[in-house]
Short mmCIF file of C-alpha atoms in Angstrom, two decimals:
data_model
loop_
_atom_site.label_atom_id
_atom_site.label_comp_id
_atom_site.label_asym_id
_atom_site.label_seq_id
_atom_site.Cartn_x
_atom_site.Cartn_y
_atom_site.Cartn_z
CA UNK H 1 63.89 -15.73 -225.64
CA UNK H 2 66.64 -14.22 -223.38
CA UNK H 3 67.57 -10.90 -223.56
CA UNK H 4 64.47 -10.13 -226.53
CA UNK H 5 64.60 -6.40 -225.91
CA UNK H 6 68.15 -6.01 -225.95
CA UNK H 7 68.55 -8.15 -228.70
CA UNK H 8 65.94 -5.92 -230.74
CA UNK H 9 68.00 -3.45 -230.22
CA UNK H 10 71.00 -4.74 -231.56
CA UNK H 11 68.93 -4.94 -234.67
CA UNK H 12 68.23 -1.76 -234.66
CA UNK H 13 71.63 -0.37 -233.70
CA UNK H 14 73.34 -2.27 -236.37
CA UNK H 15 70.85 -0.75 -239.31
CA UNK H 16 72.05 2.42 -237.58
CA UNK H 17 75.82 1.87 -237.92
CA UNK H 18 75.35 0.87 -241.74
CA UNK H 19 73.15 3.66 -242.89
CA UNK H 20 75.57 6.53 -241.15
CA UNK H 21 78.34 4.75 -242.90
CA UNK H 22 79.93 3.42 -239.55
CA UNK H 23 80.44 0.29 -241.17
CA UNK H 24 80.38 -1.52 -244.43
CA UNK H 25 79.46 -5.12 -245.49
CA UNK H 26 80.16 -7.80 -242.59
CA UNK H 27 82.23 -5.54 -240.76
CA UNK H 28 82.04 -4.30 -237.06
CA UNK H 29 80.15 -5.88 -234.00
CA UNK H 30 78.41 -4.47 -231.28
CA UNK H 31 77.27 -6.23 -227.85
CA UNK H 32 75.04 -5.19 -225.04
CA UNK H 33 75.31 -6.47 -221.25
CA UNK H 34 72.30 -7.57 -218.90
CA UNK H 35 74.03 -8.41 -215.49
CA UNK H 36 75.93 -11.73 -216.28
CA UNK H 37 74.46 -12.41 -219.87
CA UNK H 38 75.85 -10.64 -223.27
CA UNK H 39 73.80 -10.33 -226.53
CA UNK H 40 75.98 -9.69 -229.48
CA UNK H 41 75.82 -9.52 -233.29
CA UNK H 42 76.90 -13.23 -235.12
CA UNK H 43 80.25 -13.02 -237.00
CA UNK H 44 80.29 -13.16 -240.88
CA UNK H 45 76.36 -10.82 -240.82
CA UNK H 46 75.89 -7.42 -242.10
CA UNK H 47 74.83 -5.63 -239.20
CA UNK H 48 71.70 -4.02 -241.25
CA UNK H 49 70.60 -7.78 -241.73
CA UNK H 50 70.53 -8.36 -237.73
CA UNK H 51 67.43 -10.75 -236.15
CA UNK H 52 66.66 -11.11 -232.84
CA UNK H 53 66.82 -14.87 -232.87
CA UNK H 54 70.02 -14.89 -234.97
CA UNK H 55 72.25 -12.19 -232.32
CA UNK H 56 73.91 -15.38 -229.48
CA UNK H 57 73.24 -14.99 -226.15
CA UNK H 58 76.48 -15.17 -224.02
CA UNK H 59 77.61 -15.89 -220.33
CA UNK H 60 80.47 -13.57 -218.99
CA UNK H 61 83.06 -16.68 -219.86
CA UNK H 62 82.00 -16.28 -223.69
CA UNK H 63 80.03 -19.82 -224.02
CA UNK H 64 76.89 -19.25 -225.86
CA UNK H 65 73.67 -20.14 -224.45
CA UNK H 66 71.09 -18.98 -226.85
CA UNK H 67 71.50 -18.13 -230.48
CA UNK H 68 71.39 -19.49 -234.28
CA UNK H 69 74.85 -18.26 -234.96
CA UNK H 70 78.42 -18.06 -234.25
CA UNK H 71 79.23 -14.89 -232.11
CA UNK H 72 81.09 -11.86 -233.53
CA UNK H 73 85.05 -12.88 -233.35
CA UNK H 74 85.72 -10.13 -231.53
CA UNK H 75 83.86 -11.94 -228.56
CA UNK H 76 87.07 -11.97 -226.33
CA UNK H 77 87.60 -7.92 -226.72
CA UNK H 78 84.23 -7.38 -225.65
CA UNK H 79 84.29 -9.66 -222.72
CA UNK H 80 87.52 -7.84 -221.51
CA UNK H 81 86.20 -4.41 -221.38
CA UNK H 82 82.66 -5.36 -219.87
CA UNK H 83 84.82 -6.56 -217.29
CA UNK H 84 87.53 -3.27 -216.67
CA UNK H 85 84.98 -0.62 -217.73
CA UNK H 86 81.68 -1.33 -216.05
CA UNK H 87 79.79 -0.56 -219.99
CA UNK H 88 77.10 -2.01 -220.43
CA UNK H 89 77.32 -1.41 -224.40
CA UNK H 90 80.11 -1.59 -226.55
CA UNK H 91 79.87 -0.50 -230.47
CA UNK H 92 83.06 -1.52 -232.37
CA UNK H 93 83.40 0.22 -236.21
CA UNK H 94 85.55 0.34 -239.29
CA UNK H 95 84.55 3.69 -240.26
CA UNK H 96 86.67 5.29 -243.08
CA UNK H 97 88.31 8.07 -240.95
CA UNK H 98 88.47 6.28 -237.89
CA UNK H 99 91.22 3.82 -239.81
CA UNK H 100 92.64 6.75 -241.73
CA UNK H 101 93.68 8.19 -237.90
CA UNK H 102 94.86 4.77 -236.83
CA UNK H 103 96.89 4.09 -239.22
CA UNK H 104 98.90 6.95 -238.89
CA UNK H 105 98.77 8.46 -235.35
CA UNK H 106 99.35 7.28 -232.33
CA UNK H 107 96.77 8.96 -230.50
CA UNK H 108 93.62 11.69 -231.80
CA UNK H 109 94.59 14.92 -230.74
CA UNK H 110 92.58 17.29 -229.20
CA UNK H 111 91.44 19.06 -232.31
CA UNK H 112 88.22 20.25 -231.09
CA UNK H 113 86.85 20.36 -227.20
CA UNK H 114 84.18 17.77 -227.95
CA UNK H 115 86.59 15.55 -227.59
CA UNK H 116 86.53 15.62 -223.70
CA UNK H 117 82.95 14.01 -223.94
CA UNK H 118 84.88 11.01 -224.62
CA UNK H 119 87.35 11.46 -221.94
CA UNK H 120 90.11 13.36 -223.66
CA UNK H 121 92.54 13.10 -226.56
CA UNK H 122 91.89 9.37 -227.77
CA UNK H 123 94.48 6.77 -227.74
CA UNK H 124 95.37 4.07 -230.80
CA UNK H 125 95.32 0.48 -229.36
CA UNK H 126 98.26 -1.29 -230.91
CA UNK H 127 98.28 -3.46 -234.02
CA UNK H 128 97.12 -7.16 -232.84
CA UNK H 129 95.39 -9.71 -235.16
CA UNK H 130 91.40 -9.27 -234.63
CA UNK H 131 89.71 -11.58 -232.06
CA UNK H 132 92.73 -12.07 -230.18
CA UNK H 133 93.54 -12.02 -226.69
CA UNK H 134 96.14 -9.43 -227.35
CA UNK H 135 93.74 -7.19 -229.06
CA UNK H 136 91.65 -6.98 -226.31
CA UNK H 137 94.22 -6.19 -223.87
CA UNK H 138 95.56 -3.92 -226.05
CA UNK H 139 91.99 -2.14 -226.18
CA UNK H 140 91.31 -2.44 -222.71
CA UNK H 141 94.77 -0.21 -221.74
CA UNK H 142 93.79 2.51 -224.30
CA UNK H 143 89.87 2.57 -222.74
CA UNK H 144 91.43 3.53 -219.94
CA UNK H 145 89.36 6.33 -218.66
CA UNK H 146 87.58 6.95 -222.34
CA UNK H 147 85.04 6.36 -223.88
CA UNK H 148 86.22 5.67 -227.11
CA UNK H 149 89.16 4.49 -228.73
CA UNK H 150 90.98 3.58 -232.28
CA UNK H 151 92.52 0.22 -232.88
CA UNK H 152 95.71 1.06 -235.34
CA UNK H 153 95.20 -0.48 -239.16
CA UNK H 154 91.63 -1.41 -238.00
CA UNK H 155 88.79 0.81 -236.69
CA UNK H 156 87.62 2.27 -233.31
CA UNK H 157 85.57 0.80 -230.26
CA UNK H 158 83.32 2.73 -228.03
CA UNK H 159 81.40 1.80 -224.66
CA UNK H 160 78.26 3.59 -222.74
CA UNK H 161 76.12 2.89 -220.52
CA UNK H 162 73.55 1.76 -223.26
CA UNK H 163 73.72 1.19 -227.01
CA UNK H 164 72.43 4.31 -227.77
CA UNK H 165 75.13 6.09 -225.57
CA UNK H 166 77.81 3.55 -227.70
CA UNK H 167 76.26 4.04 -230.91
CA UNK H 168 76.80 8.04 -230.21
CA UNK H 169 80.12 8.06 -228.78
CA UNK H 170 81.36 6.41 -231.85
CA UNK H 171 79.87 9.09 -234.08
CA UNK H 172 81.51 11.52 -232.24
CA UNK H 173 84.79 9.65 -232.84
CA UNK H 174 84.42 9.56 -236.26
CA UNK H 175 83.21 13.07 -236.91
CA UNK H 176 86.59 14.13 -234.89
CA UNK H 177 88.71 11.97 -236.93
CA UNK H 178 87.24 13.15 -239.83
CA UNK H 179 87.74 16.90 -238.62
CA UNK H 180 92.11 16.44 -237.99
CA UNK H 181 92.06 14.79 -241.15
CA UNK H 182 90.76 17.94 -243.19
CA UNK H 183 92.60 20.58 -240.89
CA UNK H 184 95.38 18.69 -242.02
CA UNK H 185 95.28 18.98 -245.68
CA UNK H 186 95.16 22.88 -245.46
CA UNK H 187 97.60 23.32 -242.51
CA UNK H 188 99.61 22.21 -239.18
CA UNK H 189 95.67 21.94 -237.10
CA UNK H 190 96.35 24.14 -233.78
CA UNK H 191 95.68 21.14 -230.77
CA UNK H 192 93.64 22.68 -227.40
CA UNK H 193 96.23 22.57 -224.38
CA UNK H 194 96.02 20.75 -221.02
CA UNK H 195 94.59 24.15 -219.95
CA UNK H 196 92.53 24.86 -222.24
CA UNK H 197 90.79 21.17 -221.72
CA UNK H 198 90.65 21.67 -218.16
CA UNK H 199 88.58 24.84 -218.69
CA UNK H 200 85.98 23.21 -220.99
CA UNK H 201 85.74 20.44 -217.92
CA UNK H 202 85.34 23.17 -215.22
CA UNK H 203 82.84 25.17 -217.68
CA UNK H 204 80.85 22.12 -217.98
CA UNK H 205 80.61 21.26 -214.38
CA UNK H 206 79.53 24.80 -213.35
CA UNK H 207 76.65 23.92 -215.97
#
């Protein structure tokens, strides 16, 4: 079987992202790259419900070469940022305050300095039907030197360097959507400045 290990792990990944409430019923897909080949969860499959055998196996030009079901429909957004981002995991949610923040913001603010671990304030990708060409381009351009980022009236994506990296960055997403939603219902949340950003990255380089 091609890609058994990483396909394993989508399995286990995907029981992940259901029991921490990153997802619910058939929703959200997550892939994992292998030089030229992509393993990703089958569309219309709760990801806690994941098999090895049933997760296609797919060349960079999305036709399937090993698999007992029809890849995720979000396929072509996947493809796209393996190809601008150099991930080699990709984790794409509908978690509850992820969509609450893209369907009202344009962009995350920087409501806590954690959010430089995923590059900086996070952008929302614009509005396009899912498993579109548009959506993807729209998700590539707000990727753009992140890690993570929302997709307005829909969810949030995020890429690492492994599924476990994916899996984490998208936590972190949440939690910090989750955290501007709450500061809001008490007050106007204070946002870090440029500065103030900048020091957390020079902090963190001196170790």
């Amino acid at each position: 079987m091609r890609l058994a290990r990483e396909r394993e792990r989508l399995c286990d990944i995907g029981r992940r992202m259901v029991e921490t409430g990153l997802v619910l019923g058939t929703s959200g897909n997550i892939s994992v790259r292998d030089g030229d080949l992509v393993a990703v969860s089958p569309g219309g499959v709760a990801l806690d419900r994941l098999t090895p055998e049933s997760c296609p196996v797919l060349d960079m030009s999305g036709q399937v070469l090993e698999g007992g079901s029809k890849p995720s429909s979000e396929v072509p957004m996947h493809l796209a940022l393996y190809e601008s981002t150099g991930a080699a995991a990709i984790v794409h949610t509908h978690s509850q305050n992820a969509v609450v923040v893209s369907a009202t913001m344009s962009e995350l603010p920087a409501i806590h300095y954690n959010v430089m671990l995923l590059g900086g304030p996070v952008r929302v990708a614009p509005y396009a039907t899912y498993g579109t060409p548009e959506l993807a381009g729209n998700v590539r351009a707000a990727l753009e030197g992140r890690l993570a980022a929302l997709m307005a009236n829909h969810g949030a994506v995020a890429v690492g360097a492994d599924l476990e990296q994916a899996l984490e960055a998208a936590r972190l997403l949440e939690w910090l959507c989750a955290v501007y939603i709450q500061a809001r219902t008490i007050g106007e949340p204070r946002i870090l400045s440029e500065a103030e950003l900048a020091a957390v990255v020079e902090r963190a380089v001196r170790g």
